[in-house]
PDB file of C-alpha atoms and ligand atoms in Angstrom:
ATOM      1  CA  MET A 183      10.673 -45.966 -16.316  1.00 74.00           C
ATOM      2  CA  ALA A 184      11.069 -46.007 -12.540  1.00 87.00           C
ATOM      3  CA  ILE A 185      12.265 -49.281 -11.073  1.00 92.00           C
ATOM      4  CA  ASP A 186      10.209 -50.746  -8.314  1.00 95.00           C
ATOM      5  CA  ILE A 187      11.894 -51.105  -4.896  1.00 98.00           C
ATOM      6  CA  LYS A 188      10.298 -53.860  -2.838  1.00 98.00           C
ATOM      7  CA  SER A 189       9.376 -53.436   0.810  1.00 98.00           C
ATOM      8  CA  LYS A 190      10.348 -56.050   3.413  1.00 98.00           C
ATOM      9  CA  HIS A 191       6.872 -57.452   3.213  1.00 98.00           C
ATOM     10  CA  GLU A 192       6.944 -57.675  -0.589  1.00 98.00           C
ATOM     11  CA  ILE A 193      10.387 -59.282  -0.488  1.00 98.00           C
ATOM     12  CA  GLU A 194       9.046 -62.023   1.769  1.00 98.00           C
ATOM     13  CA  LYS A 195       6.289 -62.674  -0.805  1.00 98.00           C
ATOM     14  CA  MET A 196       8.871 -62.746  -3.610  1.00 98.00           C
ATOM     15  CA  ARG A 197      10.908 -65.250  -1.606  1.00 98.00           C
ATOM     16  CA  ARG A 198       7.911 -67.545  -1.233  1.00 98.00           C
ATOM     17  CA  SER A 199       6.889 -67.442  -4.895  1.00 99.00           C
ATOM     18  CA  CYS A 200      10.481 -67.924  -6.050  1.00 98.00           C
ATOM     19  CA  ARG A 201      11.006 -70.844  -3.683  1.00 98.00           C
ATOM     20  CA  LEU A 202       7.889 -72.497  -5.063  1.00 98.00           C
ATOM     21  CA  ALA A 203       9.121 -72.050  -8.654  1.00 99.00           C
ATOM     22  CA  ALA A 204      12.418 -73.709  -7.670  1.00 98.00           C
ATOM     23  CA  ASP A 205      10.486 -76.522  -5.952  1.00 98.00           C
ATOM     24  CA  VAL A 206       8.620 -77.162  -9.219  1.00 98.00           C
ATOM     25  CA  LEU A 207      11.966 -77.935 -10.894  1.00 98.00           C
ATOM     26  CA  ASP A 208      12.815 -80.363  -8.084  1.00 98.00           C
ATOM     27  CA  HIS A 209       9.399 -81.981  -8.394  1.00 98.00           C
ATOM     28  CA  VAL A 210       9.469 -82.427 -12.184  1.00 98.00           C
ATOM     29  CA  GLU A 211      13.101 -83.533 -12.548  1.00 98.00           C
ATOM     30  CA  PRO A 212      12.497 -87.291 -12.003  1.00 98.00           C
ATOM     31  CA  TYR A 213       9.943 -87.266 -14.836  1.00 98.00           C
ATOM     32  CA  VAL A 214      12.352 -85.814 -17.405  1.00 99.00           C
ATOM     33  CA  LYS A 215      13.165 -89.148 -19.091  1.00 98.00           C
ATOM     34  CA  PRO A 216      13.073 -90.577 -22.628  1.00 99.00           C
ATOM     35  CA  GLY A 217       9.459 -91.201 -23.703  1.00 98.00           C
ATOM     36  CA  VAL A 218       7.764 -88.500 -21.636  1.00 99.00           C
ATOM     37  CA  THR A 219       5.995 -85.814 -23.665  1.00 99.00           C
ATOM     38  CA  THR A 220       6.467 -82.118 -23.009  1.00 99.00           C
ATOM     39  CA  GLY A 221       2.692 -81.965 -22.538  1.00 99.00           C
ATOM     40  CA  GLU A 222       2.973 -84.430 -19.649  1.00 99.00           C
ATOM     41  CA  LEU A 223       5.724 -82.346 -18.039  1.00 99.00           C
ATOM     42  CA  ASP A 224       3.465 -79.303 -18.392  1.00 99.00           C
ATOM     43  CA  ARG A 225       0.617 -81.107 -16.654  1.00 99.00           C
ATOM     44  CA  ILE A 226       2.878 -82.328 -13.815  1.00 99.00           C
ATOM     45  CA  CYS A 227       4.124 -78.775 -13.191  1.00 99.00           C
ATOM     46  CA  HIS A 228       0.672 -77.240 -13.530  1.00 99.00           C
ATOM     47  CA  GLU A 229      -0.802 -79.593 -10.930  1.00 99.00           C
ATOM     48  CA  TYR A 230       2.046 -79.001  -8.481  1.00 99.00           C
ATOM     49  CA  ILE A 231       1.764 -75.211  -8.804  1.00 99.00           C
ATOM     50  CA  VAL A 232      -2.011 -75.156  -8.360  1.00 99.00           C
ATOM     51  CA  LYS A 233      -1.835 -77.619  -5.451  1.00 98.00           C
ATOM     52  CA  HIS A 234       0.473 -75.154  -3.679  1.00 99.00           C
ATOM     53  CA  GLY A 235      -1.984 -72.289  -3.976  1.00 99.00           C
ATOM     54  CA  ALA A 236      -0.275 -70.569  -6.907  1.00 99.00           C
ATOM     55  CA  TYR A 237      -0.993 -69.931 -10.597  1.00 99.00           C
ATOM     56  CA  PRO A 238       1.303 -70.704 -13.550  1.00 99.00           C
ATOM     57  CA  ALA A 239       2.103 -67.266 -14.994  1.00 99.00           C
ATOM     58  CA  PRO A 240       2.634 -68.368 -18.633  1.00 99.00           C
ATOM     59  CA  LEU A 241      -0.897 -69.801 -18.960  1.00 99.00           C
ATOM     60  CA  ASN A 242      -2.844 -67.351 -21.149  1.00 98.00           C
ATOM     61  CA  TYR A 243      -0.058 -64.770 -20.803  1.00 98.00           C
ATOM     62  CA  LYS A 244      -0.344 -62.791 -24.053  1.00 98.00           C
ATOM     63  CA  GLY A 245      -2.080 -65.869 -25.446  1.00 98.00           C
ATOM     64  CA  PHE A 246       0.541 -68.454 -24.441  1.00 99.00           C
ATOM     65  CA  PRO A 247      -1.450 -71.719 -24.298  1.00 98.00           C
ATOM     66  CA  LYS A 248       0.384 -73.736 -21.606  1.00 99.00           C
ATOM     67  CA  SER A 249       1.649 -73.468 -18.011  1.00 99.00           C
ATOM     68  CA  ILE A 250       5.407 -73.810 -18.566  1.00 99.00           C
ATOM     69  CA  CYS A 251       7.847 -73.416 -21.462  1.00 99.00           C
ATOM     70  CA  THR A 252       9.663 -76.512 -22.745  1.00 99.00           C
ATOM     71  CA  SER A 253      12.553 -75.710 -25.075  1.00 99.00           C
ATOM     72  CA  ILE A 254      14.351 -78.679 -26.663  1.00 99.00           C
ATOM     73  CA  ASN A 255      17.724 -78.654 -28.490  1.00 99.00           C
ATOM     74  CA  GLU A 256      17.637 -75.856 -31.120  1.00 99.00           C
ATOM     75  CA  VAL A 257      14.705 -74.153 -29.382  1.00 99.00           C
ATOM     76  CA  VAL A 258      16.062 -71.027 -27.700  1.00 99.00           C
ATOM     77  CA  CYS A 259      13.048 -70.261 -25.484  1.00 99.00           C
ATOM     78  CA  HIS A 260       9.237 -70.203 -25.273  1.00 99.00           C
ATOM     79  CA  GLY A 261       8.774 -73.756 -26.577  1.00 99.00           C
ATOM     80  CA  ILE A 262       5.127 -74.800 -26.234  1.00 99.00           C
ATOM     81  CA  PRO A 263       4.457 -78.128 -24.490  1.00 99.00           C
ATOM     82  CA  GLY A 264       2.670 -80.712 -26.627  1.00 99.00           C
ATOM     83  CA  ASP A 265       3.011 -84.217 -28.094  1.00 98.00           C
ATOM     84  CA  ARG A 266       6.769 -84.190 -28.589  1.00 99.00           C
ATOM     85  CA  GLU A 267       8.351 -87.106 -26.727  1.00 99.00           C
ATOM     86  CA  LEU A 268      11.762 -86.586 -25.188  1.00 99.00           C
ATOM     87  CA  ARG A 269      14.463 -88.801 -26.676  1.00 98.00           C
ATOM     88  CA  SER A 270      17.840 -89.873 -25.358  1.00 99.00           C
ATOM     89  CA  GLY A 271      20.366 -87.207 -26.369  1.00 98.00           C
ATOM     90  CA  ASP A 272      17.968 -84.260 -26.076  1.00 99.00           C
ATOM     91  CA  ILE A 273      18.710 -81.266 -23.900  1.00 99.00           C
ATOM     92  CA  VAL A 274      15.605 -79.502 -22.628  1.00 99.00           C
ATOM     93  CA  ASN A 275      14.957 -76.293 -20.729  1.00 99.00           C
ATOM     94  CA  LEU A 276      11.970 -76.142 -18.405  1.00 99.00           C
ATOM     95  CA  ASP A 277      11.011 -72.554 -17.582  1.00 99.00           C
ATOM     96  CA  ILE A 278       8.711 -72.160 -14.587  1.00 99.00           C
ATOM     97  CA  THR A 279       6.978 -68.979 -13.484  1.00 99.00           C
ATOM     98  CA  THR A 280       4.664 -68.986 -10.478  1.00 99.00           C
ATOM     99  CA  ILE A 281       2.303 -66.322  -9.185  1.00 99.00           C
ATOM    100  CA  LEU A 282       1.908 -66.775  -5.440  1.00 99.00           C
ATOM    101  CA  ASP A 283       0.063 -64.210  -3.336  1.00 98.00           C
ATOM    102  CA  GLY A 284       0.365 -61.726  -6.221  1.00 98.00           C
ATOM    103  CA  PHE A 285       4.108 -62.081  -6.794  1.00 99.00           C
ATOM    104  CA  HIS A 286       6.032 -63.783  -9.596  1.00 99.00           C
ATOM    105  CA  GLY A 287       8.907 -66.247  -9.244  1.00 99.00           C
ATOM    106  CA  ASP A 288      10.736 -67.103 -12.479  1.00 99.00           C
ATOM    107  CA  THR A 289      13.423 -69.749 -12.963  1.00 99.00           C
ATOM    108  CA  SER A 290      14.584 -72.195 -15.594  1.00 99.00           C
ATOM    109  CA  GLU A 291      17.027 -75.048 -15.812  1.00 98.00           C
ATOM    110  CA  MET A 292      18.442 -77.447 -18.404  1.00 99.00           C
ATOM    111  CA  PHE A 293      17.947 -81.199 -18.158  1.00 99.00           C
ATOM    112  CA  PHE A 294      19.785 -83.990 -19.967  1.00 99.00           C
ATOM    113  CA  VAL A 295      17.584 -86.714 -21.435  1.00 99.00           C
ATOM    114  CA  GLY A 296      19.262 -90.142 -21.352  1.00 98.00           C
ATOM    115  CA  GLU A 297      22.768 -90.094 -22.840  1.00 98.00           C
ATOM    116  CA  VAL A 298      23.798 -86.621 -23.989  1.00 98.00           C
ATOM    117  CA  ASP A 299      26.945 -86.031 -26.038  1.00 98.00           C
ATOM    118  CA  GLU A 300      29.947 -84.046 -24.889  1.00 98.00           C
ATOM    119  CA  ALA A 301      29.286 -80.969 -27.056  1.00 98.00           C
ATOM    120  CA  ALA A 302      25.792 -80.516 -25.617  1.00 99.00           C
ATOM    121  CA  ARG A 303      27.017 -81.073 -22.068  1.00 99.00           C
ATOM    122  CA  LYS A 304      29.671 -78.435 -22.496  1.00 99.00           C
ATOM    123  CA  LEU A 305      27.171 -75.914 -23.862  1.00 99.00           C
ATOM    124  CA  VAL A 306      24.937 -76.468 -20.834  1.00 99.00           C
ATOM    125  CA  GLU A 307      27.842 -76.197 -18.409  1.00 98.00           C
ATOM    126  CA  VAL A 308      28.992 -72.912 -19.939  1.00 99.00           C
ATOM    127  CA  THR A 309      25.413 -71.598 -19.879  1.00 99.00           C
ATOM    128  CA  ARG A 310      24.981 -72.360 -16.166  1.00 99.00           C
ATOM    129  CA  ARG A 311      28.361 -70.787 -15.383  1.00 99.00           C
ATOM    130  CA  SER A 312      27.402 -67.705 -17.456  1.00 99.00           C
ATOM    131  CA  LEU A 313      24.333 -67.205 -15.305  1.00 99.00           C
ATOM    132  CA  TRP A 314      26.449 -67.335 -12.135  1.00 98.00           C
ATOM    133  CA  LEU A 315      29.037 -64.950 -13.540  1.00 99.00           C
ATOM    134  CA  GLY A 316      26.159 -62.552 -14.242  1.00 99.00           C
ATOM    135  CA  ILE A 317      24.823 -63.022 -10.705  1.00 99.00           C
ATOM    136  CA  GLN A 318      28.257 -62.127  -9.305  1.00 98.00           C
ATOM    137  CA  GLU A 319      27.923 -58.687 -10.920  1.00 98.00           C
ATOM    138  CA  VAL A 320      24.802 -57.855  -8.890  1.00 99.00           C
ATOM    139  CA  GLY A 321      25.027 -55.484  -5.929  1.00 98.00           C
ATOM    140  CA  PRO A 322      24.018 -52.018  -4.740  1.00 98.00           C
ATOM    141  CA  ASP A 323      25.328 -49.189  -6.967  1.00 98.00           C
ATOM    142  CA  LYS A 324      26.712 -51.666  -9.503  1.00 98.00           C
ATOM    143  CA  ARG A 325      25.709 -51.177 -13.124  1.00 98.00           C
ATOM    144  CA  ILE A 326      23.307 -53.423 -14.973  1.00 98.00           C
ATOM    145  CA  GLY A 327      25.472 -53.509 -18.124  1.00 98.00           C
ATOM    146  CA  ASP A 328      28.160 -55.369 -16.210  1.00 98.00           C
ATOM    147  CA  ILE A 329      25.907 -58.421 -15.923  1.00 99.00           C
ATOM    148  CA  GLY A 330      25.745 -58.964 -19.666  1.00 98.00           C
ATOM    149  CA  ALA A 331      29.381 -57.979 -20.070  1.00 98.00           C
ATOM    150  CA  ALA A 332      30.462 -60.786 -17.745  1.00 99.00           C
ATOM    151  CA  ILE A 333      28.269 -63.232 -19.661  1.00 99.00           C
ATOM    152  CA  VAL A 334      29.485 -62.259 -23.125  1.00 98.00           C
ATOM    153  CA  GLU A 335      33.138 -62.197 -22.035  1.00 98.00           C
ATOM    154  CA  TYR A 336      32.894 -65.772 -20.829  1.00 99.00           C
ATOM    155  CA  ALA A 337      30.420 -67.454 -23.203  1.00 99.00           C
ATOM    156  CA  ASN A 338      31.396 -65.635 -26.401  1.00 98.00           C
ATOM    157  CA  LYS A 339      34.911 -64.290 -26.076  1.00 98.00           C
ATOM    158  CA  GLN A 340      36.226 -67.293 -24.148  1.00 98.00           C
ATOM    159  CA  HIS A 341      34.112 -70.130 -25.597  1.00 98.00           C
ATOM    160  CA  GLY A 342      32.988 -68.784 -28.983  1.00 98.00           C
ATOM    161  CA  TYR A 343      29.285 -69.332 -28.344  1.00 99.00           C
ATOM    162  CA  GLY A 344      26.542 -66.993 -29.557  1.00 99.00           C
ATOM    163  CA  VAL A 345      24.852 -65.005 -26.786  1.00 99.00           C
ATOM    164  CA  VAL A 346      21.211 -64.304 -27.669  1.00 99.00           C
ATOM    165  CA  GLU A 347      20.350 -60.618 -27.845  1.00 98.00           C
ATOM    166  CA  ALA A 348      16.680 -60.833 -28.824  1.00 98.00           C
ATOM    167  CA  PHE A 349      15.476 -61.890 -25.352  1.00 98.00           C
ATOM    168  CA  CYS A 350      16.523 -60.321 -22.045  1.00 98.00           C
ATOM    169  CA  GLY A 351      16.197 -60.718 -18.314  1.00 98.00           C
ATOM    170  CA  HIS A 352      13.617 -58.425 -16.719  1.00 98.00           C
ATOM    171  CA  GLY A 353      12.348 -56.750 -13.618  1.00 98.00           C
ATOM    172  CA  ILE A 354       9.774 -58.916 -11.845  1.00 98.00           C
ATOM    173  CA  GLY A 355       7.343 -58.646  -8.945  1.00 98.00           C
ATOM    174  CA  ARG A 356       3.621 -58.057  -9.155  1.00 98.00           C
ATOM    175  CA  GLU A 357       4.262 -57.938 -12.899  1.00 98.00           C
ATOM    176  CA  PHE A 358       5.829 -60.766 -14.923  1.00 98.00           C
ATOM    177  CA  HIS A 359       7.995 -58.567 -17.153  1.00 98.00           C
ATOM    178  CA  THR A 360       8.826 -55.004 -16.175  1.00 98.00           C
ATOM    179  CA  ALA A 361      11.774 -52.596 -16.142  1.00 98.00           C
ATOM    180  CA  PRO A 362      14.713 -52.944 -16.088  1.00 98.00           C
ATOM    181  CA  GLN A 363      15.673 -54.920 -19.177  1.00 98.00           C
ATOM    182  CA  VAL A 364      18.664 -57.071 -18.341  1.00 98.00           C
ATOM    183  CA  SER A 365      20.725 -57.608 -21.491  1.00 98.00           C
ATOM    184  CA  HIS A 366      22.974 -60.650 -21.621  1.00 98.00           C
ATOM    185  CA  VAL A 367      25.372 -58.810 -23.937  1.00 98.00           C
ATOM    186  CA  GLY A 368      25.808 -55.632 -21.881  1.00 96.00           C
ATOM    187  CA  ARG A 369      28.869 -53.419 -21.794  1.00 97.00           C
ATOM    188  CA  ARG A 370      30.981 -52.674 -18.724  1.00 98.00           C
ATOM    189  CA  GLY A 371      30.200 -49.428 -16.948  1.00 98.00           C
ATOM    190  CA  THR A 372      26.885 -48.872 -18.756  1.00 98.00           C
ATOM    191  CA  GLY A 373      23.249 -49.029 -17.748  1.00 97.00           C
ATOM    192  CA  MET A 374      21.428 -48.006 -14.607  1.00 97.00           C
ATOM    193  CA  ARG A 375      22.748 -48.582 -11.138  1.00 98.00           C
ATOM    194  CA  MET A 376      21.184 -51.337  -9.091  1.00 98.00           C
ATOM    195  CA  ARG A 377      19.478 -50.398  -5.818  1.00 98.00           C
ATOM    196  CA  VAL A 378      18.734 -52.429  -2.707  1.00 98.00           C
ATOM    197  CA  GLY A 379      15.259 -53.949  -2.976  1.00 98.00           C
ATOM    198  CA  MET A 380      15.178 -54.362  -6.768  1.00 98.00           C
ATOM    199  CA  THR A 381      14.227 -57.805  -8.065  1.00 98.00           C
ATOM    200  CA  PHE A 382      14.961 -58.978 -11.599  1.00 98.00           C
ATOM    201  CA  THR A 383      15.861 -62.064 -13.578  1.00 99.00           C
ATOM    202  CA  ILE A 384      19.058 -63.064 -15.318  1.00 99.00           C
ATOM    203  CA  GLU A 385      18.409 -65.702 -17.980  1.00 99.00           C
ATOM    204  CA  PRO A 386      21.143 -66.066 -20.587  1.00 99.00           C
ATOM    205  CA  MET A 387      20.395 -68.058 -23.727  1.00 99.00           C
ATOM    206  CA  ILE A 388      23.650 -69.392 -25.161  1.00 99.00           C
ATOM    207  CA  ASN A 389      23.859 -70.850 -28.683  1.00 99.00           C
ATOM    208  CA  GLU A 390      26.412 -73.302 -30.045  1.00 98.00           C
ATOM    209  CA  GLY A 391      26.604 -71.249 -33.253  1.00 98.00           C
ATOM    210  CA  THR A 392      25.000 -67.990 -34.323  1.00 99.00           C
ATOM    211  CA  HIS A 393      23.216 -65.838 -31.750  1.00 98.00           C
ATOM    212  CA  GLN A 394      20.488 -65.137 -34.343  1.00 98.00           C
ATOM    213  CA  CYS A 395      17.011 -66.506 -33.689  1.00 98.00           C
ATOM    214  CA  ASP A 396      13.763 -66.954 -35.608  1.00 98.00           C
ATOM    215  CA  VAL A 397      10.267 -67.281 -34.198  1.00 98.00           C
ATOM    216  CA  LEU A 398       8.148 -70.100 -35.646  1.00 98.00           C
ATOM    217  CA  GLU A 399       4.640 -69.768 -37.127  1.00 98.00           C
ATOM    218  CA  ASP A 400       3.071 -70.455 -33.728  1.00 98.00           C
ATOM    219  CA  GLY A 401       4.217 -66.955 -32.725  1.00 98.00           C
ATOM    220  CA  TRP A 402       6.172 -68.222 -29.697  1.00 99.00           C
ATOM    221  CA  THR A 403       8.809 -70.881 -30.324  1.00 99.00           C
ATOM    222  CA  ALA A 404      12.185 -69.183 -30.811  1.00 99.00           C
ATOM    223  CA  VAL A 405      14.780 -71.332 -32.590  1.00 99.00           C
ATOM    224  CA  THR A 406      18.394 -70.845 -33.575  1.00 99.00           C
ATOM    225  CA  ARG A 407      18.708 -69.587 -37.145  1.00 98.00           C
ATOM    226  CA  ASP A 408      21.364 -72.216 -37.929  1.00 99.00           C
ATOM    227  CA  GLY A 409      19.528 -75.103 -36.260  1.00 99.00           C
ATOM    228  CA  ARG A 410      22.353 -75.720 -33.784  1.00 99.00           C
ATOM    229  CA  LEU A 411      21.804 -76.202 -30.052  1.00 99.00           C
ATOM    230  CA  SER A 412      20.774 -73.551 -27.536  1.00 99.00           C
ATOM    231  CA  ALA A 413      20.759 -73.663 -23.733  1.00 99.00           C
ATOM    232  CA  GLN A 414      19.348 -71.361 -21.041  1.00 99.00           C
ATOM    233  CA  ALA A 415      19.378 -70.991 -17.274  1.00 99.00           C
ATOM    234  CA  GLU A 416      17.443 -68.445 -15.215  1.00 99.00           C
ATOM    235  CA  HIS A 417      17.274 -67.153 -11.668  1.00 99.00           C
ATOM    236  CA  THR A 418      15.290 -64.375 -10.019  1.00 99.00           C
ATOM    237  CA  VAL A 419      17.577 -62.244  -7.820  1.00 99.00           C
ATOM    238  CA  LEU A 420      17.213 -59.554  -5.166  1.00 99.00           C
ATOM    239  CA  VAL A 421      19.712 -56.717  -4.695  1.00 98.00           C
ATOM    240  CA  THR A 422      20.693 -56.655  -1.003  1.00 98.00           C
ATOM    241  CA  ASP A 423      22.862 -54.414   1.196  1.00 98.00           C
ATOM    242  CA  ASP A 424      25.770 -56.761   0.866  1.00 97.00           C
ATOM    243  CA  GLY A 425      25.248 -57.897  -2.728  1.00 98.00           C
ATOM    244  CA  VAL A 426      22.703 -60.363  -4.014  1.00 98.00           C
ATOM    245  CA  GLU A 427      20.244 -62.966  -2.836  1.00 98.00           C
ATOM    246  CA  VAL A 428      19.301 -65.636  -5.364  1.00 98.00           C
ATOM    247  CA  LEU A 429      15.608 -66.145  -4.688  1.00 98.00           C
ATOM    248  CA  THR A 430      15.087 -69.199  -6.897  1.00 98.00           C
ATOM    249  CA  LEU A 431      17.772 -71.491  -5.474  1.00 98.00           C
ATOM    250  CA  ARG A 432      16.698 -75.116  -5.547  1.00 98.00           C
ATOM    251  CA  GLU A 433      16.440 -77.056  -2.308  1.00 95.00           C
ATOM    252  CA  SER A 434      19.763 -78.839  -2.876  1.00 94.00           C
ATOM    253  CA  ALA A 435      21.503 -75.432  -3.130  1.00 95.00           C
ATOM    254  CA  ARG A 436      19.663 -73.876  -0.172  1.00 94.00           C
ATOM    255  CA  ARG A 437      21.232 -76.099   2.453  1.00 85.00           C
TER     256      ARG A 437
HETATM  257  N1  LIG B 776       9.421 -67.424 -18.289  1.00 61.90           N
HETATM  258  C1  LIG B 776       9.806 -66.682 -19.458  1.00 61.90           C
HETATM  259  C2  LIG B 776      10.822 -65.666 -18.965  1.00 61.90           C
HETATM  260  O1  LIG B 776      11.774 -66.080 -18.416  1.00 61.90           O
HETATM  261  C3  LIG B 776       8.676 -66.021 -20.136  1.00 61.90           C
HETATM  262  C4  LIG B 776       7.694 -66.953 -20.694  1.00 61.90           C
HETATM  263  S1  LIG B 776       6.430 -66.041 -21.377  1.00 61.90           S
HETATM  264  C5  LIG B 776       5.439 -67.200 -21.999  1.00 61.90           C
HETATM  265  O2  LIG B 776      10.682 -64.485 -19.030  1.00 61.90           O
HETATM  266  F1  LIG B 776       4.368 -66.655 -22.319  1.00 61.90           F
HETATM  267  F2  LIG B 776       6.075 -67.796 -23.016  1.00 61.90           F
HETATM  268  F3  LIG B 776       5.235 -68.106 -21.092  1.00 61.90           F
HETATM  269 CO1  LIG B 777      12.214 -64.512 -17.052  1.00 61.90          CO
HETATM  270 CO1  LIG B 778      11.419 -67.740 -17.171  1.00 61.90          CO
END
């Protein structure tokens, strides 16, 4: 499948959608506290997205019923917002995808609820660092397999965590999920070469224990097979002449 190269004009639209997705994380963060339900977080994000002239991509996407994904503790990804109240000690991923002026921006981040123990904090720290090690492998003529290789070398070989294989990063633009697939367990020197103007996500899911996942009866919620914790972080990136531009940087990181 041919990989879409974005024009200058399209890149500007990607930048705007991605910036909005990052702004949603900034907006919702103060509400991520013990006692709030994931359904309330969904509503807060939905309203912010719509108010800014965009549409929440998950809503009705292949039947997904809500506007964001909320993945708590052993949930790997695609958790469905609902009545579950956050409790002190939880770790939760909020995954935001906006469609603004026809273009998708996709980003997710982990939040600590109240007091979180050391093991969970470490998992989240390693997950965030994994994402950035993957991002460092992006650049013109570099190979896509090196992204996952960097992630697996650090998160698995160095820290012993399970790197999820069942879900990948993806090309993104007018479509939510398109080629290329971006594996988080790639091998060095394999995969297609990146070209200037490509946009895709990197979104490693890192498990405390086994990398194996199961999907619950609802058809969406992916959980760790051993019930141990999972964490994820995601950015949308653009391949540039001199390397990479992270399109979904949050305001604090943009300055
Ligand atoms: N945002 C997720 C991703 O990073 C996809 C969510 S699809 C949904 O690719 F339907 F669950 F929302
Ligand atoms: Co994504
Ligand atoms: Co996402």
